[in-house]
Coordinates of C-alpha atoms and ligand atoms in Angstrom, one line a residue:
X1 CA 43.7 -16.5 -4.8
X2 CA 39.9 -15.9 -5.4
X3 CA 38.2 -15.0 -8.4
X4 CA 35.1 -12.8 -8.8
X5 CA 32.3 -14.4 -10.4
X6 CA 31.4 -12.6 -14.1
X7 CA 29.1 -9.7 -13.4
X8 CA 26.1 -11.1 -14.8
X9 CA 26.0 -14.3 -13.2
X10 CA 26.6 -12.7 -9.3
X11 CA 24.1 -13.5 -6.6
X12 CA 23.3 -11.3 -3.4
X13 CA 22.1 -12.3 -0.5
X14 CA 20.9 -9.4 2.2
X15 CA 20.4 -10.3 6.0
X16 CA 17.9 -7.8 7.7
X17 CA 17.3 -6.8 11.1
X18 CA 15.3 -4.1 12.8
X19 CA 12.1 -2.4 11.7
X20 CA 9.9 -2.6 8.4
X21 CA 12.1 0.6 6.7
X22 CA 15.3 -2.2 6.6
X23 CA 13.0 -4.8 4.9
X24 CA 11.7 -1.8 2.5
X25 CA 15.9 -0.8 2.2
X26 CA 16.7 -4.3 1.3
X27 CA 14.1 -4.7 -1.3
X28 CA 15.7 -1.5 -2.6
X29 CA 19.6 -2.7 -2.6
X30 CA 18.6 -5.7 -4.5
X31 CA 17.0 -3.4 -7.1
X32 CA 19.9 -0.8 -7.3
X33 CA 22.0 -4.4 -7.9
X34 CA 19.9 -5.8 -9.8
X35 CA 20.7 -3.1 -12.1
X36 CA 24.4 -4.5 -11.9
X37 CA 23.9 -7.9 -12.7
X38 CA 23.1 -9.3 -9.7
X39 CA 20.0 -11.7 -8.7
X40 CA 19.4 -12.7 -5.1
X41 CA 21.1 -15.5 -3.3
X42 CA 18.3 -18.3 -1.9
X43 CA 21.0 -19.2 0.3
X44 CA 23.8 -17.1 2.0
X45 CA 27.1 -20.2 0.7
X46 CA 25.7 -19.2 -3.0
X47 CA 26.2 -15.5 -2.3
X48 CA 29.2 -13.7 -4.2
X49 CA 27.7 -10.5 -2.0
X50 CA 26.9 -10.6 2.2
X51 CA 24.9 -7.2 2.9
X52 CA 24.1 -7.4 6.6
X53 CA 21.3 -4.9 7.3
X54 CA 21.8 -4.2 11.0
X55 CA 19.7 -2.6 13.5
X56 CA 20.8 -0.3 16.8
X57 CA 17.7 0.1 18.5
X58 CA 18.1 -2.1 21.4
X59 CA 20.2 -5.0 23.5
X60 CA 24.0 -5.8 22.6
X61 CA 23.0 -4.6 18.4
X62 CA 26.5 -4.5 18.1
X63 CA 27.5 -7.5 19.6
X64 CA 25.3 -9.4 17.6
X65 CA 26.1 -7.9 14.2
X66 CA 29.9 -9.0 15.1
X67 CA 29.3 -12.6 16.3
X68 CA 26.7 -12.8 12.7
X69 CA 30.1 -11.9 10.6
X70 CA 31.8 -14.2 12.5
X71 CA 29.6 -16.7 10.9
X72 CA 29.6 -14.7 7.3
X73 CA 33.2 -14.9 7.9
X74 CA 33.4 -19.1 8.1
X75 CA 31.2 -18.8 4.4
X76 CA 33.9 -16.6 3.1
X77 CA 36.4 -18.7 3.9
X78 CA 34.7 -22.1 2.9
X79 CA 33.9 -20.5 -0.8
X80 CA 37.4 -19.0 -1.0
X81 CA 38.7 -22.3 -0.4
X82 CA 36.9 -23.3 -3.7
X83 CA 38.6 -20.3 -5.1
X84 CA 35.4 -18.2 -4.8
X85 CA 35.4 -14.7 -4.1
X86 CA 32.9 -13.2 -1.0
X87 CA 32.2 -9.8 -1.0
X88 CA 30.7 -8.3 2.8
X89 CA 29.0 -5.2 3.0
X90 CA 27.0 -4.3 6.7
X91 CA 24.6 -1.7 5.9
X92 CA 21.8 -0.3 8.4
X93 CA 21.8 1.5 11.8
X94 CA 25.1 -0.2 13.2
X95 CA 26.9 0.4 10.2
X96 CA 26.2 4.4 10.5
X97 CA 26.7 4.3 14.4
X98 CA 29.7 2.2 14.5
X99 CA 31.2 3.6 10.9
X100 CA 35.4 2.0 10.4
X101 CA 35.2 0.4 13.5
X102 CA 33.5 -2.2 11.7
X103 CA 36.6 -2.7 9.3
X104 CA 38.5 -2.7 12.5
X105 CA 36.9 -5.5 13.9
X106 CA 36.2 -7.7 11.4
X107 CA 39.1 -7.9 8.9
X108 CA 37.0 -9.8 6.3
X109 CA 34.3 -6.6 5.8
X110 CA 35.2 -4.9 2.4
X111 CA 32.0 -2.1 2.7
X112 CA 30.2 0.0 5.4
X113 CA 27.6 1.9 4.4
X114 CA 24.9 3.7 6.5
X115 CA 20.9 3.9 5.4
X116 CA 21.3 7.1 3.7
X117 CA 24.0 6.0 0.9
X118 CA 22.3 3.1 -0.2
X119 CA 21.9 4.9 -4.0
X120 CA 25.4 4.6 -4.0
X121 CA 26.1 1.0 -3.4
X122 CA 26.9 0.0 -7.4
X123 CA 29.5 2.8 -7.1
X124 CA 30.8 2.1 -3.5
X125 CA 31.1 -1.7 -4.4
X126 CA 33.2 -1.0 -7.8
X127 CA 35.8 0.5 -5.0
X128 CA 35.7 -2.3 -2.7
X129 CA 36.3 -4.7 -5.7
X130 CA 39.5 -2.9 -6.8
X131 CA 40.6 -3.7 -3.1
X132 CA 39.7 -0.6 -0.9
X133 CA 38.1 -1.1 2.4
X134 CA 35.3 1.7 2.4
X135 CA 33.3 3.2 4.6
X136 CA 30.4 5.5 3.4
X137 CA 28.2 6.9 6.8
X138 CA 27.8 10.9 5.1
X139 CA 24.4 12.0 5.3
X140 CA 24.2 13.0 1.7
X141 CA 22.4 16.0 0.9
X142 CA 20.5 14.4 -2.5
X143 CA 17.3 11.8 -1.4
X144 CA 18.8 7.9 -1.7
X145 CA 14.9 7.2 -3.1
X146 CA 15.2 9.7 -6.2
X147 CA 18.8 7.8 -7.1
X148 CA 17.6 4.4 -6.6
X149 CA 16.4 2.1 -9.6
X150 CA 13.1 1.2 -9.7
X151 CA 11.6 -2.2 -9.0
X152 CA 10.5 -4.6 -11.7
X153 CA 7.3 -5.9 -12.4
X154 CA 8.7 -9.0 -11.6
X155 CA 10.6 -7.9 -8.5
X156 CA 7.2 -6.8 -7.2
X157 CA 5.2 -9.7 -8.2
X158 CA 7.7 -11.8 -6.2
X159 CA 7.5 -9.9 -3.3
X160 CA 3.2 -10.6 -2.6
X161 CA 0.4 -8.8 -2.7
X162 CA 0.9 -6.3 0.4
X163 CA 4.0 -3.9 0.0
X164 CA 6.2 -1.0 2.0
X165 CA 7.1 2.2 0.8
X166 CA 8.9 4.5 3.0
X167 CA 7.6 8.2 2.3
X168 CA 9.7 9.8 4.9
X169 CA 12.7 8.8 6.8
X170 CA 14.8 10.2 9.9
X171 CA 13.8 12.1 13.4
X172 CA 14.4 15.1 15.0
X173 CA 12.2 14.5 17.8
X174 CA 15.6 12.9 20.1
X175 CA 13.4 10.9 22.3
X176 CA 15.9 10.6 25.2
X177 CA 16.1 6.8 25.2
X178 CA 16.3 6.4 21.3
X179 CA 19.5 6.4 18.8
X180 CA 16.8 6.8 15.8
X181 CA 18.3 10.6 15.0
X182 CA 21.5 9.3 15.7
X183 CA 21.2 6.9 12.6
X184 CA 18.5 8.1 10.5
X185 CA 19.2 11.7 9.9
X186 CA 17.1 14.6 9.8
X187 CA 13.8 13.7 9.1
X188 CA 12.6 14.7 5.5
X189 CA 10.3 13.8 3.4
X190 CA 9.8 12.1 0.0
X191 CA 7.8 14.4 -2.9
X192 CA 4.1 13.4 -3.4
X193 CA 4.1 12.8 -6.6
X194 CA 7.1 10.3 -6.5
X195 CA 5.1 8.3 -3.9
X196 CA 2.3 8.4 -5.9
X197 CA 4.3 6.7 -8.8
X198 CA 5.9 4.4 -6.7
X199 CA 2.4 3.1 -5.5
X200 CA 1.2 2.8 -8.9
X201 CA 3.9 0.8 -10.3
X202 CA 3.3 -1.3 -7.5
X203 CA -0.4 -1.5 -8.0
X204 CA 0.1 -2.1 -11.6
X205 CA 2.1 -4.8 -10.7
X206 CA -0.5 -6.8 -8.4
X207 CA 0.3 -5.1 -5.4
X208 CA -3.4 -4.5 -3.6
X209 CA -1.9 -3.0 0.0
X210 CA 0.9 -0.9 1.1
X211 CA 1.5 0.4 3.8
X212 CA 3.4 3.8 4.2
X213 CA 6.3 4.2 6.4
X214 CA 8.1 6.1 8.5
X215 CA 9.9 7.2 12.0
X216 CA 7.4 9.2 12.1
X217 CA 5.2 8.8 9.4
X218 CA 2.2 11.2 10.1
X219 CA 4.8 13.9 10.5
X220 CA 4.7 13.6 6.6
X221 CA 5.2 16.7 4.9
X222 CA 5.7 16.6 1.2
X223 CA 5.7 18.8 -1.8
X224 CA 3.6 18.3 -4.6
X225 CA 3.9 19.3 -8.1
X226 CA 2.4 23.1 -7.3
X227 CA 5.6 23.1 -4.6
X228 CA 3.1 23.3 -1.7
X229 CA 3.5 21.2 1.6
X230 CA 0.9 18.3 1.9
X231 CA 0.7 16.2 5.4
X232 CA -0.4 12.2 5.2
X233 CA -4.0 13.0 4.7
X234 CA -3.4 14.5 1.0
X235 CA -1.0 11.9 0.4
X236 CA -3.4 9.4 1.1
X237 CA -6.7 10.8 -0.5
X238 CA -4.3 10.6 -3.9
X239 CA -3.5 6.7 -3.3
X240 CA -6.8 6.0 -2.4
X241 CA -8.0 7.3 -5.9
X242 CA -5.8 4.2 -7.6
X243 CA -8.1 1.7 -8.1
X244 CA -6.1 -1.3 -8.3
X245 CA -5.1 -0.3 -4.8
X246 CA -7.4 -2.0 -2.2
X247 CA -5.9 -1.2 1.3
X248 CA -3.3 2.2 3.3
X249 CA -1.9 1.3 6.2
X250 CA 0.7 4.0 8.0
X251 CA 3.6 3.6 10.6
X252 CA 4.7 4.4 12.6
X253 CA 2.7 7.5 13.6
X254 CA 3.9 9.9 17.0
X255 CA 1.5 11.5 19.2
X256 CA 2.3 15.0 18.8
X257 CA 1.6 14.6 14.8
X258 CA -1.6 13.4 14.8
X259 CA -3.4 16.4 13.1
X260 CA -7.5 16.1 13.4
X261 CA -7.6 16.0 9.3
X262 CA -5.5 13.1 9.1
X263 CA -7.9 11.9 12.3
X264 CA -11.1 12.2 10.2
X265 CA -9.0 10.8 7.3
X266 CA -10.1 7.5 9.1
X267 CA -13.7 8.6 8.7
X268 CA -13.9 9.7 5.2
X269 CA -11.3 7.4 3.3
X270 CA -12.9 3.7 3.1
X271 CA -9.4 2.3 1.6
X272 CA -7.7 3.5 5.4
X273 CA -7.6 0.6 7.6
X274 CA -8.9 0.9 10.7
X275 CA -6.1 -0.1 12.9
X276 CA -3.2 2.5 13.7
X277 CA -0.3 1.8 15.3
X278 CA 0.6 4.5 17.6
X279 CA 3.4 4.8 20.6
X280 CA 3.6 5.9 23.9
X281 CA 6.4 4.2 25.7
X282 CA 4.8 5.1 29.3
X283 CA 1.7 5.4 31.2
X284 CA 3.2 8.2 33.9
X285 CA 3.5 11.5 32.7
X286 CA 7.0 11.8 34.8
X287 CA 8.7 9.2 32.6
X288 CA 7.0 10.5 29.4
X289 CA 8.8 13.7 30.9
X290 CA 11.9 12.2 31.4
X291 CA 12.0 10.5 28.3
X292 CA 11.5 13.8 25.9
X293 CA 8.6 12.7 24.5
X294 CA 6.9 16.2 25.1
X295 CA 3.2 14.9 25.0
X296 CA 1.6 13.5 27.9
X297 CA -0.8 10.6 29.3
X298 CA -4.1 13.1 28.8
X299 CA -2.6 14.0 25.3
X300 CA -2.5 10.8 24.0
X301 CA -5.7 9.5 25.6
X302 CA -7.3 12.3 23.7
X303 CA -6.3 11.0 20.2
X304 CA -7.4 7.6 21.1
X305 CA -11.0 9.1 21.7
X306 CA -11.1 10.8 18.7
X307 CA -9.4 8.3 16.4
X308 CA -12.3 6.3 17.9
X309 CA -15.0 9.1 17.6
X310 CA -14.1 8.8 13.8
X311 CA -14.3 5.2 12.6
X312 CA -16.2 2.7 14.3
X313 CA -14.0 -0.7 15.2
X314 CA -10.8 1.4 14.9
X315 CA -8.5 -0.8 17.0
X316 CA -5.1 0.5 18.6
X317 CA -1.9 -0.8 18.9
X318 CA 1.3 0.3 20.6
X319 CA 5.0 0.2 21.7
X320 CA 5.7 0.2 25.7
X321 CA 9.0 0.6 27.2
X322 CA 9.4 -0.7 30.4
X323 CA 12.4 0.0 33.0
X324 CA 13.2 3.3 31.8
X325 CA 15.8 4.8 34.3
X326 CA 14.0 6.3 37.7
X327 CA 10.6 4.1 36.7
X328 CA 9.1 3.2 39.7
X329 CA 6.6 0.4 40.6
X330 CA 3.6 3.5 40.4
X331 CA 4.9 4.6 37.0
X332 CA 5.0 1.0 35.6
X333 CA 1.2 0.3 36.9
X334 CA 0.4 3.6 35.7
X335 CA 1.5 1.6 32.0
X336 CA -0.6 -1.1 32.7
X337 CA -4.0 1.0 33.5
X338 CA -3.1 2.9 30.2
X339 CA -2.9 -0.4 28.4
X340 CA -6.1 -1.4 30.3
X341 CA -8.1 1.9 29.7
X342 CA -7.4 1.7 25.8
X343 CA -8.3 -1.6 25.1
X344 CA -5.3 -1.8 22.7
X345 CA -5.8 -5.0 20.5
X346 CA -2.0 -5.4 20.9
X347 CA 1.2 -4.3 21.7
X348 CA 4.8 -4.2 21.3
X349 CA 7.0 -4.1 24.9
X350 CA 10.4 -4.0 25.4
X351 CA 12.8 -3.7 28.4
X352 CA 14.5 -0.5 28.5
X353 CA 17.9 -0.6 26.7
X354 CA 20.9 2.3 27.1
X355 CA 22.1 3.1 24.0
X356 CA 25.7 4.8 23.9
X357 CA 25.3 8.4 23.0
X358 CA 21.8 8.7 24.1
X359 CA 21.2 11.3 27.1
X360 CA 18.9 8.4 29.1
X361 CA 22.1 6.1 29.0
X362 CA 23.9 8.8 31.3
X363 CA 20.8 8.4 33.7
X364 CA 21.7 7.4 37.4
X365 CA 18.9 5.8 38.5
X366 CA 18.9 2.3 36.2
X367 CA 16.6 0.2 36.8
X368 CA 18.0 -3.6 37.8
X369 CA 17.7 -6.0 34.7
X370 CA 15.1 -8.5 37.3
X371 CA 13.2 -5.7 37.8
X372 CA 12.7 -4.7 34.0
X373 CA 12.0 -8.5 33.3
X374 CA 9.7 -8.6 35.6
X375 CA 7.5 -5.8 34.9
X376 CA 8.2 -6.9 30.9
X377 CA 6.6 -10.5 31.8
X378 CA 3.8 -8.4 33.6
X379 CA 3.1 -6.2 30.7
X380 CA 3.3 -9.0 28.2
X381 CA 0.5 -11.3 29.7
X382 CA -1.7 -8.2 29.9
X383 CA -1.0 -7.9 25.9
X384 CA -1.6 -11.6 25.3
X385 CA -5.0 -11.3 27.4
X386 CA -6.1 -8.2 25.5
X387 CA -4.9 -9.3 22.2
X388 CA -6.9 -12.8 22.9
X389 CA -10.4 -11.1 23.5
X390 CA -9.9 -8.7 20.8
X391 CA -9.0 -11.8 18.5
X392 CA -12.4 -13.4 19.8
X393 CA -14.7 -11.2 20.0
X394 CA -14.2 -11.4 15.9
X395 CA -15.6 -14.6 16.0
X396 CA -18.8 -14.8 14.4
X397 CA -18.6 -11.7 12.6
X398 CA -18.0 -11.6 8.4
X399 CA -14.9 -9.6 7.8
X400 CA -12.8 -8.7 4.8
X401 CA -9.9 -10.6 4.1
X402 CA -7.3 -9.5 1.6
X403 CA -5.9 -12.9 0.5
X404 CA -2.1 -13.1 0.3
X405 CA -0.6 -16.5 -0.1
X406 CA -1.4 -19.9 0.2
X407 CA -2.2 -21.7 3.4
X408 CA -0.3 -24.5 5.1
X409 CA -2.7 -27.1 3.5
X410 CA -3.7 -27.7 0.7
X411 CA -6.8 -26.0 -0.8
X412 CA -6.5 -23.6 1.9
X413 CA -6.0 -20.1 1.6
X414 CA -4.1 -17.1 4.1
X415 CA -4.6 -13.5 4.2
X416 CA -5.3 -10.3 6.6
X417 CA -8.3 -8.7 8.6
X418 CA -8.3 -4.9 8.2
X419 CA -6.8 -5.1 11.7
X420 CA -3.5 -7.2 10.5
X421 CA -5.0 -10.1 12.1
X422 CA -3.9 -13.5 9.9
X423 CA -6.7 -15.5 8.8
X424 CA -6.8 -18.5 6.7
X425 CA -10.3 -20.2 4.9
X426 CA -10.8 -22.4 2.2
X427 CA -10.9 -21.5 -0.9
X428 CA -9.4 -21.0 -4.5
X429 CA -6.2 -20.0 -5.2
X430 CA -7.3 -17.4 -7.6
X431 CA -8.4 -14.9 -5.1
X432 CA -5.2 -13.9 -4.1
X433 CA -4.6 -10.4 -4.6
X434 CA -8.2 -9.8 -3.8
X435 CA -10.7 -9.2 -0.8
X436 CA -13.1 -11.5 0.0
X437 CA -16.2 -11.7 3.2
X438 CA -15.3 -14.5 5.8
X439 CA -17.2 -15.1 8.5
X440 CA -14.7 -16.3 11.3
X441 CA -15.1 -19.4 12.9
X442 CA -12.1 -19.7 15.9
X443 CA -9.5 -18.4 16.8
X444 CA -5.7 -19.6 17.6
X445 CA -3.0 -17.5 19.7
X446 CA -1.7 -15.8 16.7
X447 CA -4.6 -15.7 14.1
X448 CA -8.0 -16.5 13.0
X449 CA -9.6 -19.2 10.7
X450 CA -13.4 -18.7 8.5
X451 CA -15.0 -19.6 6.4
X452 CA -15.7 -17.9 2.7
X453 CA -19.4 -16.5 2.2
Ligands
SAH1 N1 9.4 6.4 15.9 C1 8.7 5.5 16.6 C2 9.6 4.4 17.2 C3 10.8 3.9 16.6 S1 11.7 2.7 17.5 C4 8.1 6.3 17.8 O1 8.5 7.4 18.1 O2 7.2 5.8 18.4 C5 10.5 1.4 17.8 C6 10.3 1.2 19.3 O3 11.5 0.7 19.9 C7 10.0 2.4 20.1 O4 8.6 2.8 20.0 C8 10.4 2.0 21.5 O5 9.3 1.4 22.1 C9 11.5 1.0 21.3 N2 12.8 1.5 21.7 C10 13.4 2.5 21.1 N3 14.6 2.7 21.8 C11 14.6 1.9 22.8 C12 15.6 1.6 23.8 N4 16.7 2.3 24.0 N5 15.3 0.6 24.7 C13 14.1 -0.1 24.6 N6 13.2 0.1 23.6 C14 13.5 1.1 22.7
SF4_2 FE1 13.1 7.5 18.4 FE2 11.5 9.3 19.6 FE3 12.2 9.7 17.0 FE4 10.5 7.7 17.6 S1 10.1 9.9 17.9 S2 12.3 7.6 16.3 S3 11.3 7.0 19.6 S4 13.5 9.7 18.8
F3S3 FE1 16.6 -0.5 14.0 FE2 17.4 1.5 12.6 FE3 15.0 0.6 12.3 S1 17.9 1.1 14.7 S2 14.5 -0.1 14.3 S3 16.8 -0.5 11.8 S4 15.6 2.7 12.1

């Protein structure tokens, strides 16, 4: 017989997978249970709650998240051998794709609860502690971000100097190859004026970055207090006018919502980073077809030129899928010029995965796994050699840092470039939280060391 631990004294520990919205979601669980007496678990055997946040988007998701509570499971059974009680919830994408089956599977699973129910987790857990198996995968028609409890001070402090905030959330766009509608929702959009408090108790807190997010974030559309419709650009001229606040970063944007005011945004709003993230799966407009994309190759190319036009030193990057069913070796070059001709400084690429329920799955023409690894491996040295020269060609030049921890050694400092580069210098402690000049020095694979001026 197990015994819950007292209310107060309960640890969580939350597991995420997947994109930056599921580290933004598990920030916000631990603040709706914080609200219940829980703190967070440094280590999962110390955990009196398992959330696993999973993610869908790609490979054997499912297979994973099933062989991960296999582990959870041994913990469970170790602590309640000590008479301890475990509590497992799996939240995220496979929870609202996959729903009881879960429970099914996995006998030791007390909670499912998709991404949109999150606000209700302090209720949903009070019925799986009086012994019901639940499953919560609704798309409620109230916003989980209105319901949920607000961050401390202290919760923010400990969570560094650069933060998330998710300002809109779901897709309708049903991209052929993607399951993103499937377990998102609808896409809606947070009001302005919460976001705007949001961001200022994070910037009150220390917080000198954040970066907004969503599926598709420039597709932002939110009301303010007048109840008219703003897009990203008035949403960001309103954050840029908190002056604690040092840096905006978006993502992930879509091609077909890149408006030309949110375009100049990146000429007239100093605190916008010049470096957007910005997706295009395919270099051939017959795949882009095929995948439902409904933009093509000359579309795209056209944003990068005026994304460019506007802000000087604006560097791109992007997501590349490769394999896509009926891809042929002229499609996949076609990929590579595109990744040539833009001079992204780097990129995200990933074999093409079927995803059940997704119209691309049904496709005939599947490309052989080789062939998909191949062209992967091709793609990927391209990136490397790309993101290499745009890394040097940075040496020499004084940039601003925005200092976020402290480095591996001691007396040294780590923070980022405007373009998300890492770079570390010397320097005091006291200037994280703060941009400083450094003029680069070198360069490594994976980020960039200066020196203070
Ligand atoms: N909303 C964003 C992407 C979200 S998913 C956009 O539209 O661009 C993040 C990335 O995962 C996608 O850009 C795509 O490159 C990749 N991805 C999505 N579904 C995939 C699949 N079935 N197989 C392989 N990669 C996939
Ligand atoms: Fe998926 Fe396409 Fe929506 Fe992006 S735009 S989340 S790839 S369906
Ligand atoms: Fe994965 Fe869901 Fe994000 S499928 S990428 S966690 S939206």
């Amino acid at each position: 017989m197990t015994t819950p631990a007292p209310a107060a004294s309960r640890k969580v520990f939350v597991k995420s997978y997947g994109c930056q919205m599921n580290v933004y979601d598990a920030e916000r669980m631990k603040d709706a249970l914080a609200g219940e007496g829980y703190s967070e678990a440094s280590v999962i055997e110390d955990a009196d709650l398992v959330i696993l946040n999973t993610c869908h988007i790609r490979e054997r998701a499912t297979e994973k998240v099933f062989s991960e509570l296999g582990k959870v499971r041994e913990v469970h059974d170790a602590r309640a051998a000590r008479g301890e009680k475990t509590m497992i919830a799996v939240a995220g994408c496979v929870a609202q794709a996959e729903g009881g089956e879960i429970l099914r599977r996995q006998a030791a699973v007390d909670l499912v609860v998709g991404p949109q129910s999150y606000h209700r987790l302090p209720d949903l857990l009070r019925r799986a502690e009086s012994g019901a198996r639940v499953v919560e995968t609704e798309f409620p028609p109230e916003d989980k971000f209105d319901h949920l409890a607000a961050p401390s001070p202290t919760a923010i402090r400990g969570r560094g100097v650069a933060a998330f905030v998710t300002i809109q959330e779901g897709c309708d766009k049903f991209c052929s190859f993607c399951v993103v509608p499937f377990t998102r929702g609808a896409e809606a959009s947070r009001p302005l004026a919460r976001v705007v408090e949001d961001v200022k108790r994070l910037a009150d807190a220390g917080v000198a970055e954040v970066t907004l997010l969503g599926q598709n974030v420039n597709a932002y559309h939110g009301l303010d207090e007048g109840g008219a419709t703003r897009g990203l650009r008035s949403l960001i001229e309103r954050l840029a006018g908190i002056d604690a606040l040092k840096r905006i970063r978006y993502t992930t944007s879509h091609p077909n919502d890149f408006s030309g005011d949110l375009i100049a945004a990146h000429r007239d709003i100093d605190k916008l980073m010049p470096f957007v993230h910005l997706p295009v799966q395919s270099g051939s407009d017959r795949v882009l077809k095929a995948m439902n994309r409904k933009h093509d190759v000359a579309k795209f190319m056209g944003i990068v030129d005026e994304l460019r036009a506007a802000r000087a030193g604006i560097a791109l990057s992007s997501d590349f899928i490769v394999g896509f069913p009926g891809e042929t070796e002229a499609d996949f070059e076609a990929t590579l010029e595109l990744m040539r001709q833009t001079g992204m400084a780097s990129a995200f690429s990933f074999k093409y995965s079927p995803r059940p329920g997704t119209k691309a799955a049904e496709l005939a023409e599947q490309v052989p796994e080789a062939v998909k690894a191949e062209r992967l491996a091709r793609l990927q040295a391209q990136e490397i050699q790309q993101r290499q020269a745009f890394n040097a060609a940075t040496v020499g030049r004084v940039v601003d840092v925005l200092f976020e921890k402290k480095g591996r050694h001691a007396g040294q400092i780590g923070g980022k470039s405007p373009w998300l580069q890492a770079v570390h210098a010397d320097g005091p402690e006291d200037l994280i939280g703060r941009v400083a000049s450094v003029k680069i020095t070198s360069t490594k694979p994976n980020s960039l060391a200066g020196e203070l001026v």
